[in-house]
Short mmCIF file of C-alpha atoms in Angstrom, two decimals:
data_model
loop_
_atom_site.label_atom_id
_atom_site.label_comp_id
_atom_site.label_asym_id
_atom_site.label_seq_id
_atom_site.Cartn_x
_atom_site.Cartn_y
_atom_site.Cartn_z
CA UNK A 29 -10.73 3.53 -18.35
CA UNK A 30 -10.25 4.24 -14.93
CA UNK A 31 -10.85 7.60 -13.83
CA UNK A 32 -7.42 9.99 -13.14
CA UNK A 33 -6.02 9.95 -9.64
CA UNK A 34 -4.50 13.12 -7.53
CA UNK A 35 -1.67 11.24 -6.77
CA UNK A 36 0.97 12.17 -9.03
CA UNK A 37 3.75 9.15 -9.24
CA UNK A 38 0.77 7.37 -10.98
CA UNK A 39 -1.51 7.64 -13.90
CA UNK A 40 -4.10 5.53 -12.26
CA UNK A 41 -5.55 3.48 -9.44
CA UNK A 42 -7.01 -0.32 -9.25
CA UNK A 43 -8.46 -1.76 -5.94
CA UNK A 44 -9.85 -5.59 -6.43
CA UNK A 45 -9.23 -5.05 -2.22
CA UNK A 46 -11.09 -2.00 0.26
CA UNK A 47 -10.13 -1.20 3.80
CA UNK A 48 -7.01 -1.99 5.95
CA UNK A 49 -6.12 -1.99 9.64
CA UNK A 50 -3.69 0.42 10.83
CA UNK A 51 0.10 -1.06 11.96
CA UNK A 52 2.91 1.65 12.29
CA UNK A 53 3.27 5.71 12.77
CA UNK A 54 2.06 6.06 8.99
CA UNK A 55 -0.57 5.02 9.17
CA UNK A 56 -1.82 7.63 11.99
CA UNK A 57 -3.99 9.64 9.36
CA UNK A 58 -4.37 7.61 6.78
CA UNK A 59 -5.85 9.25 3.57
CA UNK A 60 -7.92 6.16 3.03
CA UNK A 61 -9.11 5.38 5.80
CA UNK A 62 -10.35 8.90 5.89
CA UNK A 63 -12.44 9.29 2.45
CA UNK A 64 -14.13 5.48 3.28
CA UNK A 65 -15.56 6.15 6.38
CA UNK A 66 -17.01 9.13 4.81
CA UNK A 67 -19.41 6.95 2.64
CA UNK A 68 -20.71 4.19 5.80
CA UNK A 69 -23.58 3.54 5.18
CA UNK A 70 -24.27 4.67 2.04
CA UNK A 71 -26.25 2.46 0.34
CA UNK A 72 -24.69 1.60 -2.97
CA UNK A 73 -22.01 3.19 -2.70
CA UNK A 74 -18.42 0.82 -3.35
CA UNK A 75 -17.77 1.78 0.76
CA UNK A 76 -21.12 1.72 2.23
CA UNK A 77 -19.05 -0.56 4.91
CA UNK A 78 -16.62 2.31 5.11
CA UNK A 79 -12.85 0.81 5.57
CA UNK A 80 -13.25 -2.69 6.36
CA UNK A 81 -11.48 -5.10 4.29
CA UNK A 82 -13.39 -7.02 1.55
CA UNK A 83 -11.97 -8.67 -1.22
CA UNK A 84 -13.61 -7.02 -4.55
CA UNK A 85 -13.44 -9.96 -6.78
CA UNK A 86 -15.32 -7.94 -9.10
CA UNK A 87 -12.84 -5.63 -9.81
CA UNK A 88 -10.38 -8.34 -10.91
CA UNK A 89 -10.53 -7.83 -14.49
CA UNK A 90 -10.67 -4.36 -15.41
CA UNK A 91 -6.57 -3.68 -16.10
CA UNK A 92 -8.05 -5.71 -19.14
CA UNK A 93 -10.38 -3.26 -20.38
CA UNK A 94 -8.16 -0.01 -20.84
CA UNK A 95 -6.97 0.06 -24.04
CA UNK A 96 -4.15 2.83 -22.77
CA UNK A 97 -0.84 1.85 -21.31
CA UNK A 98 -1.31 3.24 -17.58
CA UNK A 99 1.39 3.08 -14.37
CA UNK A 100 -1.12 2.09 -12.67
CA UNK A 101 -1.23 1.91 -8.43
CA UNK A 102 -2.90 -1.52 -6.99
CA UNK A 103 -5.06 -1.13 -3.98
CA UNK A 104 -4.86 2.32 -3.19
CA UNK A 105 -7.58 1.50 -0.72
CA UNK A 106 -5.70 -1.33 0.64
CA UNK A 107 -2.70 -3.34 1.04
CA UNK A 108 -1.95 -6.45 -0.87
CA UNK A 109 -0.03 -8.28 2.15
CA UNK A 110 -2.89 -8.02 5.09
CA UNK A 111 -3.02 -11.15 6.50
CA UNK A 112 -6.45 -11.07 5.82
CA UNK A 113 -6.46 -11.29 2.17
CA UNK A 114 -6.67 -15.19 1.12
CA UNK A 115 -3.09 -15.95 -0.36
CA UNK A 116 -4.88 -17.15 -3.20
CA UNK A 117 -6.46 -14.06 -4.19
CA UNK A 118 -3.06 -12.26 -4.14
CA UNK A 119 -1.99 -14.79 -6.84
CA UNK A 120 -4.78 -14.13 -8.31
CA UNK A 121 -4.48 -10.41 -8.57
CA UNK A 122 -0.68 -10.38 -9.49
CA UNK A 123 -1.59 -13.35 -12.38
CA UNK A 124 -3.70 -10.67 -13.84
CA UNK A 125 -0.98 -8.36 -13.67
CA UNK A 126 1.44 -10.35 -15.57
CA UNK A 127 -1.31 -11.27 -18.58
CA UNK A 128 -1.92 -7.20 -18.41
CA UNK A 129 0.94 -6.55 -19.09
CA UNK A 130 0.49 -3.40 -21.40
CA UNK A 131 0.50 -1.74 -17.88
CA UNK A 132 2.81 -0.85 -15.29
CA UNK A 133 2.35 -2.22 -11.70
CA UNK A 134 3.49 -0.58 -8.51
CA UNK A 135 2.03 -2.05 -5.59
CA UNK A 136 3.40 -0.54 -1.71
CA UNK A 137 2.97 -2.32 1.30
CA UNK A 138 3.18 -2.07 4.81
CA UNK A 139 3.47 -5.58 6.02
CA UNK A 140 6.79 -6.28 4.63
CA UNK A 141 7.59 -9.78 5.40
CA UNK A 142 4.46 -10.90 3.84
CA UNK A 143 5.83 -9.33 0.86
CA UNK A 144 9.62 -11.04 1.24
CA UNK A 145 7.79 -13.88 1.81
CA UNK A 146 5.76 -14.78 -0.91
CA UNK A 147 8.14 -12.59 -3.81
CA UNK A 148 10.38 -15.94 -2.95
CA UNK A 149 7.45 -18.36 -3.08
CA UNK A 150 4.30 -18.43 -5.08
CA UNK A 151 4.73 -14.82 -5.88
CA UNK A 152 7.89 -15.09 -7.55
CA UNK A 153 6.29 -15.75 -11.00
CA UNK A 154 5.87 -11.99 -10.56
CA UNK A 155 8.36 -11.00 -9.51
CA UNK A 156 11.83 -10.96 -11.90
CA UNK A 157 9.17 -8.92 -14.57
CA UNK A 158 9.94 -5.06 -15.28
CA UNK A 159 6.80 -4.10 -15.46
CA UNK A 160 5.60 -4.65 -11.88
CA UNK A 161 7.21 -2.65 -8.98
CA UNK A 162 6.95 -4.09 -5.34
CA UNK A 163 7.74 -1.06 -3.34
CA UNK A 164 7.64 -0.47 1.26
CA UNK A 165 6.86 2.51 2.25
CA UNK A 166 9.38 3.81 5.10
CA UNK A 167 8.35 6.40 7.52
CA UNK A 168 10.47 6.63 10.46
CA UNK A 169 13.19 4.36 11.83
CA UNK A 170 12.33 1.95 13.96
CA UNK A 171 9.24 0.55 11.19
CA UNK A 172 10.25 1.94 8.39
CA UNK A 173 13.26 1.04 7.77
CA UNK A 174 13.40 -2.71 8.38
CA UNK A 175 11.40 -2.78 5.90
CA UNK A 176 13.68 -2.29 3.29
CA UNK A 177 15.94 -5.07 4.14
CA UNK A 178 13.06 -7.37 3.62
CA UNK A 179 12.06 -5.69 0.28
CA UNK A 180 16.32 -6.30 -0.70
CA UNK A 181 15.77 -9.97 -0.02
CA UNK A 182 13.07 -10.49 -2.75
CA UNK A 183 13.77 -11.56 -6.68
CA UNK A 184 12.09 -8.29 -7.45
CA UNK A 185 13.21 -6.36 -10.70
CA UNK A 186 11.71 -3.08 -10.00
CA UNK A 187 11.66 -2.22 -6.44
CA UNK A 188 11.01 0.82 -4.92
CA UNK A 189 10.03 2.60 -1.39
CA UNK A 190 7.93 5.46 -0.60
CA UNK A 191 9.33 7.83 2.06
CA UNK A 192 6.14 9.16 2.93
CA UNK A 193 4.93 10.72 5.18
CA UNK A 194 8.59 11.31 6.48
CA UNK A 195 8.26 11.78 10.19
CA UNK A 196 12.07 11.95 11.45
CA UNK A 197 15.58 11.99 9.27
CA UNK A 198 16.02 8.48 8.12
CA UNK A 199 20.30 8.88 8.94
CA UNK A 200 21.34 6.32 6.17
CA UNK A 201 19.41 4.47 4.02
CA UNK A 202 20.62 1.17 2.23
CA UNK A 203 19.94 2.27 -1.12
CA UNK A 204 21.96 -1.54 -2.54
CA UNK A 205 18.93 -3.32 -5.08
CA UNK A 206 16.73 -0.08 -4.60
CA UNK A 207 15.23 1.36 -8.02
CA UNK A 208 13.13 4.29 -7.18
CA UNK A 209 12.78 6.51 -4.03
CA UNK A 210 9.07 8.58 -3.29
CA UNK A 211 9.31 10.96 -0.88
CA UNK A 212 6.58 12.95 1.04
CA UNK A 213 5.53 14.73 4.01
CA UNK A 214 2.39 14.20 5.46
CA UNK A 215 -0.74 16.30 4.08
CA UNK A 216 -4.50 17.04 5.92
CA UNK A 217 -6.12 17.66 9.27
CA UNK A 218 -2.97 17.16 12.11
CA UNK A 219 -0.12 16.49 9.10
CA UNK A 220 3.32 16.36 11.24
CA UNK A 221 6.08 18.92 10.34
CA UNK A 222 8.31 17.55 7.68
CA UNK A 223 12.10 19.60 7.87
CA UNK A 224 14.07 20.13 4.02
CA UNK A 225 17.19 18.80 5.71
CA UNK A 226 15.15 15.31 6.12
CA UNK A 227 14.42 15.61 1.99
CA UNK A 228 17.75 16.65 1.25
CA UNK A 229 19.62 13.72 2.76
CA UNK A 230 17.92 10.83 0.94
CA UNK A 231 18.09 13.08 -2.28
CA UNK A 232 22.40 12.96 -2.05
CA UNK A 233 22.28 9.60 -0.77
CA UNK A 234 20.29 8.49 -4.26
CA UNK A 235 22.17 10.76 -6.11
CA UNK A 236 25.12 8.62 -4.74
CA UNK A 237 23.99 5.18 -5.44
CA UNK A 238 22.59 6.40 -9.16
CA UNK A 239 18.65 6.19 -7.59
CA UNK A 240 15.60 8.17 -9.57
CA UNK A 241 14.50 10.31 -6.83
CA UNK A 242 10.91 11.71 -6.89
CA UNK A 243 9.51 14.20 -4.61
CA UNK A 244 5.90 14.43 -3.99
CA UNK A 245 5.21 17.22 -1.84
CA UNK A 246 5.92 19.31 1.47
CA UNK A 247 2.11 18.86 3.02
CA UNK A 248 1.00 20.49 5.84
CA UNK A 249 -2.59 21.28 6.47
CA UNK A 250 -2.51 23.22 3.06
CA UNK A 251 -0.33 21.00 0.75
CA UNK A 252 -0.76 22.69 -2.50
CA UNK A 253 0.11 26.33 -0.90
CA UNK A 254 3.63 24.50 0.47
CA UNK A 255 3.32 22.75 -3.23
CA UNK A 256 6.76 20.22 -4.35
CA UNK A 257 9.77 22.41 -4.70
CA UNK A 258 12.70 21.57 -3.71
CA UNK A 259 15.61 23.95 -3.96
CA UNK A 260 13.43 25.62 -7.01
CA UNK A 261 12.41 22.61 -9.12
CA UNK A 262 10.56 19.86 -9.19
CA UNK A 263 11.89 15.71 -8.91
CA UNK A 264 10.03 13.53 -10.54
CA UNK A 265 12.63 10.63 -12.06
CA UNK A 266 11.10 7.15 -12.69
CA UNK A 267 12.97 4.21 -13.56
CA UNK A 268 12.45 2.48 -17.22
CA UNK A 269 9.38 1.75 -17.79
CA UNK A 270 8.82 -0.89 -20.63
CA UNK A 271 5.57 -0.84 -22.11
CA UNK A 272 4.31 -3.55 -24.09
CA UNK A 273 1.89 -3.40 -27.32
CA UNK A 274 -1.71 -3.31 -26.19
CA UNK A 275 -3.78 -6.59 -28.03
CA UNK A 276 -6.90 -5.74 -29.39
CA UNK A 277 -10.61 -5.40 -27.95
CA UNK A 278 -11.09 -9.46 -28.84
CA UNK A 279 -8.01 -10.39 -27.77
CA UNK A 280 -8.29 -8.81 -24.55
CA UNK A 281 -11.62 -10.54 -23.89
CA UNK A 282 -10.73 -13.68 -24.52
CA UNK A 283 -8.18 -13.38 -22.04
CA UNK A 284 -10.61 -12.59 -19.36
CA UNK A 285 -12.83 -15.02 -20.63
CA UNK A 286 -9.48 -17.74 -20.02
CA UNK A 287 -8.10 -16.56 -16.54
CA UNK A 288 -11.86 -16.96 -15.15
CA UNK A 289 -12.02 -20.47 -16.30
CA UNK A 290 -8.78 -20.71 -14.62
CA UNK A 291 -9.45 -19.39 -11.64
CA UNK A 292 -12.53 -21.34 -11.43
CA UNK A 293 -11.12 -24.41 -12.27
CA UNK A 294 -10.93 -26.72 -9.80
CA UNK A 295 -7.00 -26.27 -7.34
#
């Protein structure tokens, strides 16, 4: 099994891509970049190349090796819809998710226009299933809120918003066809402040729209001290999760072999 993660709303991570580039204010203090750059130049380390974007095809089949059903954050150290990731490779990642359906996958992107176009096109086969959740980051009004509309214009069965880091009052959010909302403040050195009223406003809208609400953290330089309670309680709500039967090991090995042969075949 892949290692556990400290991210509160998932069980584990899967990174068939590593590295990314910044595109909006939410990227300013990217935790993934800070982590990866610590190991730049360390020979043999997975992040020897720092946060430079690169595909990791050796990781593609990893979910088949996990015999326990898990909630899996896909590309916690990248963005699956980065423009430099080939469409064919994204389709392969989605195919693995579709086949290894005893896990629940959470895909989060800031490249929402590419998400919209691909889910309405070559990725439609992976959109209309309950075990693959498609989400967008929403950090502010200018860059984040337009992504919500892009997501809503997809056939995804499960759609979610990661409102983290929440950088300002978002006012009215349009939550039609949104199945889950995560909210959190920025953490670490240089963390930008979050206001309680901003969080309360989103919670109220989720309650009105009957959307599950997950409050991840207040953040700040000392995020553990600040905790994650709102109004004296924690909010750990999730959408409905459908768990499929896990095939026995021999069948999972055969599934890997079948996929590898399909990927190697001429297109």
